[in-house]
mmCIF file with all atom_site columns, N, CA and C and ligand atoms in Angstrom:
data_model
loop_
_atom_site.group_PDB
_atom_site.id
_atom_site.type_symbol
_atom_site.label_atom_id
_atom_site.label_alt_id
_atom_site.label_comp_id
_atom_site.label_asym_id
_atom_site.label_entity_id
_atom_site.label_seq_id
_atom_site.pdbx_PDB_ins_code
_atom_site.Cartn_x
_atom_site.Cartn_y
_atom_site.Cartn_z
_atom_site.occupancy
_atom_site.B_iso_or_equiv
_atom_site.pdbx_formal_charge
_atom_site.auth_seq_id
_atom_site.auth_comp_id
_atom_site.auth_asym_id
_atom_site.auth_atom_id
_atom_site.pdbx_PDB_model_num
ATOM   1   N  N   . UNK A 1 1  ? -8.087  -9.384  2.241   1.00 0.00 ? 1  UNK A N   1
ATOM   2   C  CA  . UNK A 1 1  ? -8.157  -7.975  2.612   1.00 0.00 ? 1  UNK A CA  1
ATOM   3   C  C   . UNK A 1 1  ? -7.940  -7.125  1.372   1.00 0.00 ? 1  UNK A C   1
ATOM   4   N  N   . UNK A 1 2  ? -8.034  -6.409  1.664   1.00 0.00 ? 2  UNK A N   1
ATOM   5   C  CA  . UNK A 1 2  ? -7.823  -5.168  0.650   1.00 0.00 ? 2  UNK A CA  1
ATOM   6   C  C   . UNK A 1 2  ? -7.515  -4.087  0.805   1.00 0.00 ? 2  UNK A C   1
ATOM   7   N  N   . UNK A 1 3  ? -6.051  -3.686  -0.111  1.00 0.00 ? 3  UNK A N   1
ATOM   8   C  CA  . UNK A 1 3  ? -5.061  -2.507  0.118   1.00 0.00 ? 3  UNK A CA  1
ATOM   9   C  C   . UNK A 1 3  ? -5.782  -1.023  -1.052  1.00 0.00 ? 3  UNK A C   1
ATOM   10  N  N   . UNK A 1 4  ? -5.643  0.049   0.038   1.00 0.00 ? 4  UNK A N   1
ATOM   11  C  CA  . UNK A 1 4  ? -6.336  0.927   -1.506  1.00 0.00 ? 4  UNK A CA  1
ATOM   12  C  C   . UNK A 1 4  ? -4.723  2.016   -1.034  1.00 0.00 ? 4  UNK A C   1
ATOM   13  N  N   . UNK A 1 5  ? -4.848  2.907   -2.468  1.00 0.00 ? 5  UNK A N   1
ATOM   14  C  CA  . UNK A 1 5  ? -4.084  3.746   -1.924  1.00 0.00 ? 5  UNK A CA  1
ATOM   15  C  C   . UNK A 1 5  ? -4.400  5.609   -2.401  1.00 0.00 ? 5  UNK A C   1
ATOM   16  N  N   . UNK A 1 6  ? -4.335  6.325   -1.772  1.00 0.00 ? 6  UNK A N   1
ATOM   17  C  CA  . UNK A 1 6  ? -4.546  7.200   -1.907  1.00 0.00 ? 6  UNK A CA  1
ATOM   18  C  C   . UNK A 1 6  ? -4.148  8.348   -3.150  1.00 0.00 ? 6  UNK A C   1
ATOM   19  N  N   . UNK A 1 7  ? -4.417  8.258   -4.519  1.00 0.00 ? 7  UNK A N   1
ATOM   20  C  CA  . UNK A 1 7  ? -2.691  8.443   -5.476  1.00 0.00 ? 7  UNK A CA  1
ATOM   21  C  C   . UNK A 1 7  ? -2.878  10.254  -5.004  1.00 0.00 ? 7  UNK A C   1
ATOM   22  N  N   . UNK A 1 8  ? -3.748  11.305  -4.957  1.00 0.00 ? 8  UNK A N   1
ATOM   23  C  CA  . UNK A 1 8  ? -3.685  12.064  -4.216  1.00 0.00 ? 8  UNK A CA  1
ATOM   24  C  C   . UNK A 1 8  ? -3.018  12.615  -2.883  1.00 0.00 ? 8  UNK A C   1
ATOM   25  N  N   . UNK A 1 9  ? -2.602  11.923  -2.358  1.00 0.00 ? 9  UNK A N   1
ATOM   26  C  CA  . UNK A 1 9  ? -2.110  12.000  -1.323  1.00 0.00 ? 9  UNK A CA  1
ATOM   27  C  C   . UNK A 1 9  ? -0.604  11.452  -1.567  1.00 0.00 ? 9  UNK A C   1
ATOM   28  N  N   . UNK A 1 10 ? -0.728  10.423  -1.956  1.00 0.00 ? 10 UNK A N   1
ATOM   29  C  CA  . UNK A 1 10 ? 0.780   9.986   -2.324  1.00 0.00 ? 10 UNK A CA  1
ATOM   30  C  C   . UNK A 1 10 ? 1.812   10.564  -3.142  1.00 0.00 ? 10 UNK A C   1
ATOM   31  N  N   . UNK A 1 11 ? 3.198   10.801  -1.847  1.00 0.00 ? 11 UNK A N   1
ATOM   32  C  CA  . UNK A 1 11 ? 4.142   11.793  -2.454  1.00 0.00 ? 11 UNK A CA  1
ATOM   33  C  C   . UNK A 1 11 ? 5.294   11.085  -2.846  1.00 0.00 ? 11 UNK A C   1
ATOM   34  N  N   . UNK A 1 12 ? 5.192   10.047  -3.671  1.00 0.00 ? 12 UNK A N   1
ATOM   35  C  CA  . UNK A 1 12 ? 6.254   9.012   -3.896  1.00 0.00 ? 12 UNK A CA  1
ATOM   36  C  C   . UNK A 1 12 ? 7.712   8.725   -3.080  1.00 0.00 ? 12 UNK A C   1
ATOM   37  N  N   . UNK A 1 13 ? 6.775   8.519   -1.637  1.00 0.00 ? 13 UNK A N   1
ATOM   38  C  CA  . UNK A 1 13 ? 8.503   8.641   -0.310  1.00 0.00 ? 13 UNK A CA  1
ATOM   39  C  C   . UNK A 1 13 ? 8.668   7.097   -0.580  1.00 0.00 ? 13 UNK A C   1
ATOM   40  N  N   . UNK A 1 14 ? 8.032   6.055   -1.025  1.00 0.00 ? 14 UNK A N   1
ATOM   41  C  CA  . UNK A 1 14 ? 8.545   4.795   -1.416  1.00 0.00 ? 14 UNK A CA  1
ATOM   42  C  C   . UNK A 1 14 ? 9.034   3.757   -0.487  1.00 0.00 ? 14 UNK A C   1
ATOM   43  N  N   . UNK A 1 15 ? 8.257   4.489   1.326   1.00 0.00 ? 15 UNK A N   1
ATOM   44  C  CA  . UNK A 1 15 ? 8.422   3.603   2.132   1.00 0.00 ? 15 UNK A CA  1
ATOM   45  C  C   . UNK A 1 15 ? 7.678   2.275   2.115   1.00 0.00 ? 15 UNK A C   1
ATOM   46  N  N   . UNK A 1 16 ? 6.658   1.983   1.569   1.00 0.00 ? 16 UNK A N   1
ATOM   47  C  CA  . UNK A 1 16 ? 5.370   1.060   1.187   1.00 0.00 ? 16 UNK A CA  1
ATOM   48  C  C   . UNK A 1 16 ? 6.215   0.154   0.148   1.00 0.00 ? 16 UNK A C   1
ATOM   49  N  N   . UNK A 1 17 ? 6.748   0.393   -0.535  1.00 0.00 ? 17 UNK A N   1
ATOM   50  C  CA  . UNK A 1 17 ? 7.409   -0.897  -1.483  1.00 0.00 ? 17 UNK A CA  1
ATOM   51  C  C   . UNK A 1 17 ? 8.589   -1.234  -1.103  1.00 0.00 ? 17 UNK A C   1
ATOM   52  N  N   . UNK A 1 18 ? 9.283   -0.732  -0.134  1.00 0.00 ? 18 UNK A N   1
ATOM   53  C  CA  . UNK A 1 18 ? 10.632  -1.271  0.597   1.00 0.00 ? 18 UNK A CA  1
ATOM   54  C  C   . UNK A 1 18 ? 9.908   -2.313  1.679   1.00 0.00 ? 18 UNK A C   1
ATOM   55  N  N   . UNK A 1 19 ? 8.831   -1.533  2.389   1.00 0.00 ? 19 UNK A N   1
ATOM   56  C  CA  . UNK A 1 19 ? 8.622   -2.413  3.434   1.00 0.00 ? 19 UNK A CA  1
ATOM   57  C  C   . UNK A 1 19 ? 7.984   -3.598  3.350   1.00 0.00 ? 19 UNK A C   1
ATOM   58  N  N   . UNK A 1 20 ? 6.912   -3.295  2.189   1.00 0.00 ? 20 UNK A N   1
ATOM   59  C  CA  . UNK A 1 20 ? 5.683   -4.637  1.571   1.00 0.00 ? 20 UNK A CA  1
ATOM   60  C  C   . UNK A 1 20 ? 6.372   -4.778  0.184   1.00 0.00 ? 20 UNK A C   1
ATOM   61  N  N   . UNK A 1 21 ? 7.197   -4.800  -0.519  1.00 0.00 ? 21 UNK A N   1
ATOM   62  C  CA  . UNK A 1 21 ? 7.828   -5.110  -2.028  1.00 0.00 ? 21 UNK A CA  1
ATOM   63  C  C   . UNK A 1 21 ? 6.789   -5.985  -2.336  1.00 0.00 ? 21 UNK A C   1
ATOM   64  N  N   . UNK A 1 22 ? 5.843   -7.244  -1.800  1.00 0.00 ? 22 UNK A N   1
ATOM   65  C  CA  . UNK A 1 22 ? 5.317   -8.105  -2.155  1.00 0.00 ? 22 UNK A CA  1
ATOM   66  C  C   . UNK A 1 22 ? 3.863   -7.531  -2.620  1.00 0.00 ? 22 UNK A C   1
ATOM   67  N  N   . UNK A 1 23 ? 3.750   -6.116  -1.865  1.00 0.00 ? 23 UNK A N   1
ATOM   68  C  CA  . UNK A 1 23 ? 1.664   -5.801  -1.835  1.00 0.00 ? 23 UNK A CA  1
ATOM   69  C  C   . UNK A 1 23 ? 2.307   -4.470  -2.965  1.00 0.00 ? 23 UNK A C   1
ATOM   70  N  N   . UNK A 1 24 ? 3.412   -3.357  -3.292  1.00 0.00 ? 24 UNK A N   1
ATOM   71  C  CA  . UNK A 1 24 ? 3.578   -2.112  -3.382  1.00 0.00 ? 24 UNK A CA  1
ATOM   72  C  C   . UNK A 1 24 ? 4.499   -1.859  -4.306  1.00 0.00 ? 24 UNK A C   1
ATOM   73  N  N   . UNK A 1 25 ? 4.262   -1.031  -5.116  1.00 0.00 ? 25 UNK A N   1
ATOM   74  C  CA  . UNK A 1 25 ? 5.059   -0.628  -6.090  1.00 0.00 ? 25 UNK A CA  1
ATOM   75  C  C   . UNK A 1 25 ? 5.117   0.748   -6.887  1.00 0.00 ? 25 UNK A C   1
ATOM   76  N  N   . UNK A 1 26 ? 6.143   1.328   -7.013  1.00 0.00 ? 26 UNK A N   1
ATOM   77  C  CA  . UNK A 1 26 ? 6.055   2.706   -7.071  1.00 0.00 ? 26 UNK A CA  1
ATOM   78  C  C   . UNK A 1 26 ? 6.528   2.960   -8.134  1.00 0.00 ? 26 UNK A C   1
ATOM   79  N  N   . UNK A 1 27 ? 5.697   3.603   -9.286  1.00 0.00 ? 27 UNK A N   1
ATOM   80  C  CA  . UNK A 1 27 ? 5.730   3.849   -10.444 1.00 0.00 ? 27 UNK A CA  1
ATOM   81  C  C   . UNK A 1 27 ? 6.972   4.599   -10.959 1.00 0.00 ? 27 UNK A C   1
ATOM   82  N  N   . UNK A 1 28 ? 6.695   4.995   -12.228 1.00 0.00 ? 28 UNK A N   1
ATOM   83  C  CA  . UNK A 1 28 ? 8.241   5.585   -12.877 1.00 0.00 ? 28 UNK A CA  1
ATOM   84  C  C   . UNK A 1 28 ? 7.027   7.361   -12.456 1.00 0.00 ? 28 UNK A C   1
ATOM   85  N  N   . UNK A 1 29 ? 6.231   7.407   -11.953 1.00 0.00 ? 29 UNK A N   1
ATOM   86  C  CA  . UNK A 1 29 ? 6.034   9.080   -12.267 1.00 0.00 ? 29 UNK A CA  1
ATOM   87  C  C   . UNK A 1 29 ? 6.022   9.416   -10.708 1.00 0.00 ? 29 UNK A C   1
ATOM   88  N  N   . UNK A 1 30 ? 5.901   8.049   -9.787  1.00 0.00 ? 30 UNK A N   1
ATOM   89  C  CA  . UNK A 1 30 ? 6.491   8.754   -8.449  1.00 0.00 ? 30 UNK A CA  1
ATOM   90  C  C   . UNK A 1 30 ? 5.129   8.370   -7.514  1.00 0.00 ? 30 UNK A C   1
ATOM   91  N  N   . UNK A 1 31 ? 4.273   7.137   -7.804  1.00 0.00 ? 31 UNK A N   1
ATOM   92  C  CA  . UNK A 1 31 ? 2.852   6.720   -7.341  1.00 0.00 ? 31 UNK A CA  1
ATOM   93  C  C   . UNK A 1 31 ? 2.648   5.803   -6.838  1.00 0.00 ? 31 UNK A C   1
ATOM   94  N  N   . UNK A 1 32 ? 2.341   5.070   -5.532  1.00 0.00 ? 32 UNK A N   1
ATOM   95  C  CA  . UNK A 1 32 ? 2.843   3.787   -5.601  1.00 0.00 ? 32 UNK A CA  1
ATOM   96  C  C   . UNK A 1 32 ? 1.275   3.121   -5.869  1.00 0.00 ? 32 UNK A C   1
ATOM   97  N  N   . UNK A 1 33 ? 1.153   2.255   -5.985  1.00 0.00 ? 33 UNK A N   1
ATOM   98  C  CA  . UNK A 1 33 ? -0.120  1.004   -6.881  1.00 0.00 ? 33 UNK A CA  1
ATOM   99  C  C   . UNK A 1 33 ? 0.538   -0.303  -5.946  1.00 0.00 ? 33 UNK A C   1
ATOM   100 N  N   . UNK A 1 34 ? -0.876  -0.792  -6.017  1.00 0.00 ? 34 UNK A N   1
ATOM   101 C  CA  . UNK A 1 34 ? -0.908  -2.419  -5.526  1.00 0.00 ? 34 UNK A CA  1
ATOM   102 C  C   . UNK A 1 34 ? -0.854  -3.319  -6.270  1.00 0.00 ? 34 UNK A C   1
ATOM   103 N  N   . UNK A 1 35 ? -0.256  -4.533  -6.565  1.00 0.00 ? 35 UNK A N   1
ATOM   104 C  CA  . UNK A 1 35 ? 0.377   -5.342  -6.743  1.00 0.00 ? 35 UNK A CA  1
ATOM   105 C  C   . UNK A 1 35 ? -0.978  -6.519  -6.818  1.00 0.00 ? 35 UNK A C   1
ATOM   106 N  N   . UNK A 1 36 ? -1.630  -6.120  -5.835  1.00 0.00 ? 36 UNK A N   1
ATOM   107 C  CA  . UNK A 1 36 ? -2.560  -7.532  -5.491  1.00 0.00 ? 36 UNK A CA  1
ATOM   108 C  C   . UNK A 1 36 ? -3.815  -7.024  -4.763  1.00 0.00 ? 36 UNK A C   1
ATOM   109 N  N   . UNK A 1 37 ? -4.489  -7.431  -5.500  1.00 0.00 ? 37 UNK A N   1
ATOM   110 C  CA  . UNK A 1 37 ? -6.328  -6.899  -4.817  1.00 0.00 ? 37 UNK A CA  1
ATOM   111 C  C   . UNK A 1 37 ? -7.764  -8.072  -5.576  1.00 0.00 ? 37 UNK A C   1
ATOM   112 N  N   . UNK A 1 38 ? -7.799  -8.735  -4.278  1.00 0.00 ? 38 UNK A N   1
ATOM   113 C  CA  . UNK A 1 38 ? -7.637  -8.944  -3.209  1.00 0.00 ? 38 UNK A CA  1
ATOM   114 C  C   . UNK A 1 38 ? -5.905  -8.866  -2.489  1.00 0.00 ? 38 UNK A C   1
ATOM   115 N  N   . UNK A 1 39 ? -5.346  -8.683  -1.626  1.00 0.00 ? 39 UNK A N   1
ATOM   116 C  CA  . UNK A 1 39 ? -4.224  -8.826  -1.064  1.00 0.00 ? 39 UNK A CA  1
ATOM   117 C  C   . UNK A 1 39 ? -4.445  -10.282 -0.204  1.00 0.00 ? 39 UNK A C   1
ATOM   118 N  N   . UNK A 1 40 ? -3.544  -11.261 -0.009  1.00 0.00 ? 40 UNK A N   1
ATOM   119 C  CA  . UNK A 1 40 ? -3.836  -12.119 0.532   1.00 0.00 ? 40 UNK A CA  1
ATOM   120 C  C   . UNK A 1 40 ? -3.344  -11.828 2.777   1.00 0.00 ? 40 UNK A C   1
ATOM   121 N  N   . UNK A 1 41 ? -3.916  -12.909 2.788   1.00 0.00 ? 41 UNK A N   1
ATOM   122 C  CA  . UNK A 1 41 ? -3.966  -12.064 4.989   1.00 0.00 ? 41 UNK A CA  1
ATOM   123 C  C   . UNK A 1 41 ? -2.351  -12.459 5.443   1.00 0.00 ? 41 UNK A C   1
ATOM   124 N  N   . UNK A 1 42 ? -2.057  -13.230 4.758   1.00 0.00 ? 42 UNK A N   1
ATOM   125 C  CA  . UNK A 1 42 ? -0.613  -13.615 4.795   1.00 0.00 ? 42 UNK A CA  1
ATOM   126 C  C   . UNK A 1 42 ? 0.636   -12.281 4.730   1.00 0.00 ? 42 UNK A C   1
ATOM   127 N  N   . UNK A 1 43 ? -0.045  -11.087 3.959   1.00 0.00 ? 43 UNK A N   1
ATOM   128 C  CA  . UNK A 1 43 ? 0.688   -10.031 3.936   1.00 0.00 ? 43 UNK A CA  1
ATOM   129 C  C   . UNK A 1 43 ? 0.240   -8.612  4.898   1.00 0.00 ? 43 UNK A C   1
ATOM   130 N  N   . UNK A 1 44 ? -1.064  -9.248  5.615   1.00 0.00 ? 44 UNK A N   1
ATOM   131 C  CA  . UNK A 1 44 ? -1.784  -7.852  6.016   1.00 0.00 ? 44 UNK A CA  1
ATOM   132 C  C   . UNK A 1 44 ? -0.459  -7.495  7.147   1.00 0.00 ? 44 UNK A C   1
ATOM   133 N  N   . UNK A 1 45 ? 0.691   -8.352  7.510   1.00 0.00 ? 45 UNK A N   1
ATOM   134 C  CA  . UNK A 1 45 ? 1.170   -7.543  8.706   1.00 0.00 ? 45 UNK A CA  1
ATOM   135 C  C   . UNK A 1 45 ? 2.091   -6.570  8.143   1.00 0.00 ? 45 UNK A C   1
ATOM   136 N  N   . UNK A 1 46 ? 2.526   -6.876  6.773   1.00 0.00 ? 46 UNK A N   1
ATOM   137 C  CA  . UNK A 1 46 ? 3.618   -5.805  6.243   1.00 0.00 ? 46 UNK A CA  1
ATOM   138 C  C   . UNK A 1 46 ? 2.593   -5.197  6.003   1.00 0.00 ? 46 UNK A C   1
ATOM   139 N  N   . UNK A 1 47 ? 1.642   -5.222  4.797   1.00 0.00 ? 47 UNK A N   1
ATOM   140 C  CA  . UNK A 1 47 ? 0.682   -4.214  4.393   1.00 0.00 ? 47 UNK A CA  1
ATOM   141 C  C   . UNK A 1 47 ? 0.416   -3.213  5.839   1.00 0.00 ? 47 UNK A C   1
ATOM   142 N  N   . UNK A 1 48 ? -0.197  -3.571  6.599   1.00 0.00 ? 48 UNK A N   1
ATOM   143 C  CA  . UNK A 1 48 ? -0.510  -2.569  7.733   1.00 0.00 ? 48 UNK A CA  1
ATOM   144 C  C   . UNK A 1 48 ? 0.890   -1.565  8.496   1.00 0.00 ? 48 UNK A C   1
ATOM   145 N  N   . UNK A 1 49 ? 2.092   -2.599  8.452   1.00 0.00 ? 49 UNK A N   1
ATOM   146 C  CA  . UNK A 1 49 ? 3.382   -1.595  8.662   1.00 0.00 ? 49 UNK A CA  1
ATOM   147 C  C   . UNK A 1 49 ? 3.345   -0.666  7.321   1.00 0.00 ? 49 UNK A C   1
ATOM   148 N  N   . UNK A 1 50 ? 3.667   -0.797  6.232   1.00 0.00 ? 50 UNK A N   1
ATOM   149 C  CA  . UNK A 1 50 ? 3.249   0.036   4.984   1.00 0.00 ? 50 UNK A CA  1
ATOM   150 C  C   . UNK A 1 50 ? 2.486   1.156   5.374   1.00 0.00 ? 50 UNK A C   1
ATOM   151 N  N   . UNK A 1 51 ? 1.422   1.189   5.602   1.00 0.00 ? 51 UNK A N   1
ATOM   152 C  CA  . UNK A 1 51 ? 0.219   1.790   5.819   1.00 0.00 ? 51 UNK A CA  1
ATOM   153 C  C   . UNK A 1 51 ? 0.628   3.209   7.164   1.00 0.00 ? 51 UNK A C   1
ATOM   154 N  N   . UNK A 1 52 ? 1.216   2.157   7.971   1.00 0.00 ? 52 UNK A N   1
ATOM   155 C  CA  . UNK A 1 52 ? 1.313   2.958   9.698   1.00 0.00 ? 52 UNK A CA  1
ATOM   156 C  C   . UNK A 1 52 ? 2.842   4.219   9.271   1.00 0.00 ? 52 UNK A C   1
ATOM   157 N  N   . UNK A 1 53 ? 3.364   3.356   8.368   1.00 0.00 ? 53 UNK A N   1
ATOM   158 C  CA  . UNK A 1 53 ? 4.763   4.133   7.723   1.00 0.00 ? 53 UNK A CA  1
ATOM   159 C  C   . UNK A 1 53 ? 4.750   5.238   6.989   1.00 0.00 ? 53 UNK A C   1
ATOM   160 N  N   . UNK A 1 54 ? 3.905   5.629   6.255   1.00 0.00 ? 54 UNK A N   1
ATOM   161 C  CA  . UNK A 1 54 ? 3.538   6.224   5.279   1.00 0.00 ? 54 UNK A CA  1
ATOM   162 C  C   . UNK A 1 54 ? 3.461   7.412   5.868   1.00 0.00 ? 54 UNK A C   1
ATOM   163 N  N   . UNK A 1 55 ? 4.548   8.440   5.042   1.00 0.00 ? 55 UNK A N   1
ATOM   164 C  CA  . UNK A 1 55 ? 4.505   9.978   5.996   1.00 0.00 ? 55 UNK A CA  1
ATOM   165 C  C   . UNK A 1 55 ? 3.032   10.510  5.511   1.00 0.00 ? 55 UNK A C   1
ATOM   166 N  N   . UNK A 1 56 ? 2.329   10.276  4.482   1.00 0.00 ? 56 UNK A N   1
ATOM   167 C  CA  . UNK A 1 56 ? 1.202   10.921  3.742   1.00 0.00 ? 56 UNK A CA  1
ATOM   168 C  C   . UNK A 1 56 ? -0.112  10.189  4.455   1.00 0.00 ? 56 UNK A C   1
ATOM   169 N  N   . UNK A 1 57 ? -0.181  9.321   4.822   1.00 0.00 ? 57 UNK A N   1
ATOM   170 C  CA  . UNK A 1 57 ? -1.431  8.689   5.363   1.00 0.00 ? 57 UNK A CA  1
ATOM   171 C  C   . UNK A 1 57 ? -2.479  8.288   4.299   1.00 0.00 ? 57 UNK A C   1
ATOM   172 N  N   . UNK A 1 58 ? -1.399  7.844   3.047   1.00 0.00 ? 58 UNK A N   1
ATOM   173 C  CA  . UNK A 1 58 ? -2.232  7.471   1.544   1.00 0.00 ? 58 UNK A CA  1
ATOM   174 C  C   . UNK A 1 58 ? -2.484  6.257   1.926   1.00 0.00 ? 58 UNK A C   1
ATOM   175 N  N   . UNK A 1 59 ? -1.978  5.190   2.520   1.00 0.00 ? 59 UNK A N   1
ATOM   176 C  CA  . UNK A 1 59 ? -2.806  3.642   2.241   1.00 0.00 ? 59 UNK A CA  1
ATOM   177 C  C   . UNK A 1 59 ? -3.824  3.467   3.458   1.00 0.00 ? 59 UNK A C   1
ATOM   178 N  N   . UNK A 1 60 ? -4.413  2.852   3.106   1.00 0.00 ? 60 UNK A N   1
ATOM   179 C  CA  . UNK A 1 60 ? -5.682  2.067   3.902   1.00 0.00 ? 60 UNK A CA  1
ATOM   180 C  C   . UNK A 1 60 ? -5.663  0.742   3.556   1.00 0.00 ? 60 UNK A C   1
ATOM   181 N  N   . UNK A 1 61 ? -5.803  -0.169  4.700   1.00 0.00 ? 61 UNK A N   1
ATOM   182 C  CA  . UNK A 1 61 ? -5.733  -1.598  4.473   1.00 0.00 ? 61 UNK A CA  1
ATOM   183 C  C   . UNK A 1 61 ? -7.337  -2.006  4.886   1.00 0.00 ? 61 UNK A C   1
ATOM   184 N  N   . UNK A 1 62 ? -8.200  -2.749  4.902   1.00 0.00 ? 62 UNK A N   1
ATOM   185 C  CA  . UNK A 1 62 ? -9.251  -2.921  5.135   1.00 0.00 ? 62 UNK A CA  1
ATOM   186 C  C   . UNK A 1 62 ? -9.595  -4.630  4.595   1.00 0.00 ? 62 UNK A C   1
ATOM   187 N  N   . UNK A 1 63 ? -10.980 -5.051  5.324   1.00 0.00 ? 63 UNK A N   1
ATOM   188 C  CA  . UNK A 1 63 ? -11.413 -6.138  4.710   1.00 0.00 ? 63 UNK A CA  1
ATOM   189 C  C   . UNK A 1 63 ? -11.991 -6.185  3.087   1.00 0.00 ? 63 UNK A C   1
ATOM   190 N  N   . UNK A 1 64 ? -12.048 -6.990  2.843   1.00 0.00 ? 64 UNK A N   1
ATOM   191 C  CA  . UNK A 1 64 ? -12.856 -7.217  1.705   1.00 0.00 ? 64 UNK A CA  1
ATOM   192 C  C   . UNK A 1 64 ? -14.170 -7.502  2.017   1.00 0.00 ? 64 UNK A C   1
ATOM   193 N  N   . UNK A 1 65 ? -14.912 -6.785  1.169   1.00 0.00 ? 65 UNK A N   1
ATOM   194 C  CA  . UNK A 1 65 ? -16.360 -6.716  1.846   1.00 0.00 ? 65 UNK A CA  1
ATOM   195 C  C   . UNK A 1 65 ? -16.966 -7.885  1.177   1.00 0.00 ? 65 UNK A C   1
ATOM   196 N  N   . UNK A 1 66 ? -18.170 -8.461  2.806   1.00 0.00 ? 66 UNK A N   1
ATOM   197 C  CA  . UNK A 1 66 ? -18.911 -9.421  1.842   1.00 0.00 ? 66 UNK A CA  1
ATOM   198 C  C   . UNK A 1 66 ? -19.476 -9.409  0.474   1.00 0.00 ? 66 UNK A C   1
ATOM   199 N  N   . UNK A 1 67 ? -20.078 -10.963 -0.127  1.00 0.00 ? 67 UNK A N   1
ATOM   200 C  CA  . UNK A 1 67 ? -20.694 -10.908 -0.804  1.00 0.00 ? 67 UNK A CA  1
ATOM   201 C  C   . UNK A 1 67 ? -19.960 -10.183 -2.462  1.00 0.00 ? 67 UNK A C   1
HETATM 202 FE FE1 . F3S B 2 .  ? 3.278   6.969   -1.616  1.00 0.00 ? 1  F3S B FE1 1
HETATM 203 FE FE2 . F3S B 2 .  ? 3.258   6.652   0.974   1.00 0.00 ? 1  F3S B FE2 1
HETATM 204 FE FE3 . F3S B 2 .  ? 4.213   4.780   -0.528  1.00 0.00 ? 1  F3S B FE3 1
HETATM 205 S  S1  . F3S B 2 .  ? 3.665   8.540   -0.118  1.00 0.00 ? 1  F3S B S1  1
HETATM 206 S  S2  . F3S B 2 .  ? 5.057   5.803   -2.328  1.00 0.00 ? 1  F3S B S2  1
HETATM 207 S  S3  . F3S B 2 .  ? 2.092   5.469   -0.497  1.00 0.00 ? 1  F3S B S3  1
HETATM 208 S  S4  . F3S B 2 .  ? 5.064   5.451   1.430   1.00 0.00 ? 1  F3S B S4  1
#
């Protein structure tokens, strides 16, 4: 799968790297970035709590597209 994140939208609340620490990580200027892309499916259930958590509605979790 694949995690994107919005850096526009993202207001460094830093719920995404408490909850996924393994997919999320939040920079020294206050941004959080992915860790892993592809993300493996083993993490999509935190990744998607991450995602549902997020007061900003910056991440999107999605497939990896064919091909
Ligand atoms: Fe940013 Fe949302 Fe995480 S605002 S730091 S993507 S919880």
């Amino acid at each position: 799968m694949r995690v994107s994140i919005d850096v526009a939208r993202c207001q460094g609340h830093g719920r995404c790297a408490i909850l996924a620490p393994d997919v999320f990580d939040v920079d020294d200027l206050g941004k959080s970035r992915t860790l892993l892309d592809p993300c493996p499916e083993e993490l999509r259930a935190a990744a998607e709590e991450a995602a549902f958590s997020c007061p900003e509605g910056a991440i999107t979790v999605s497939a990896v597209a064919a091909g």
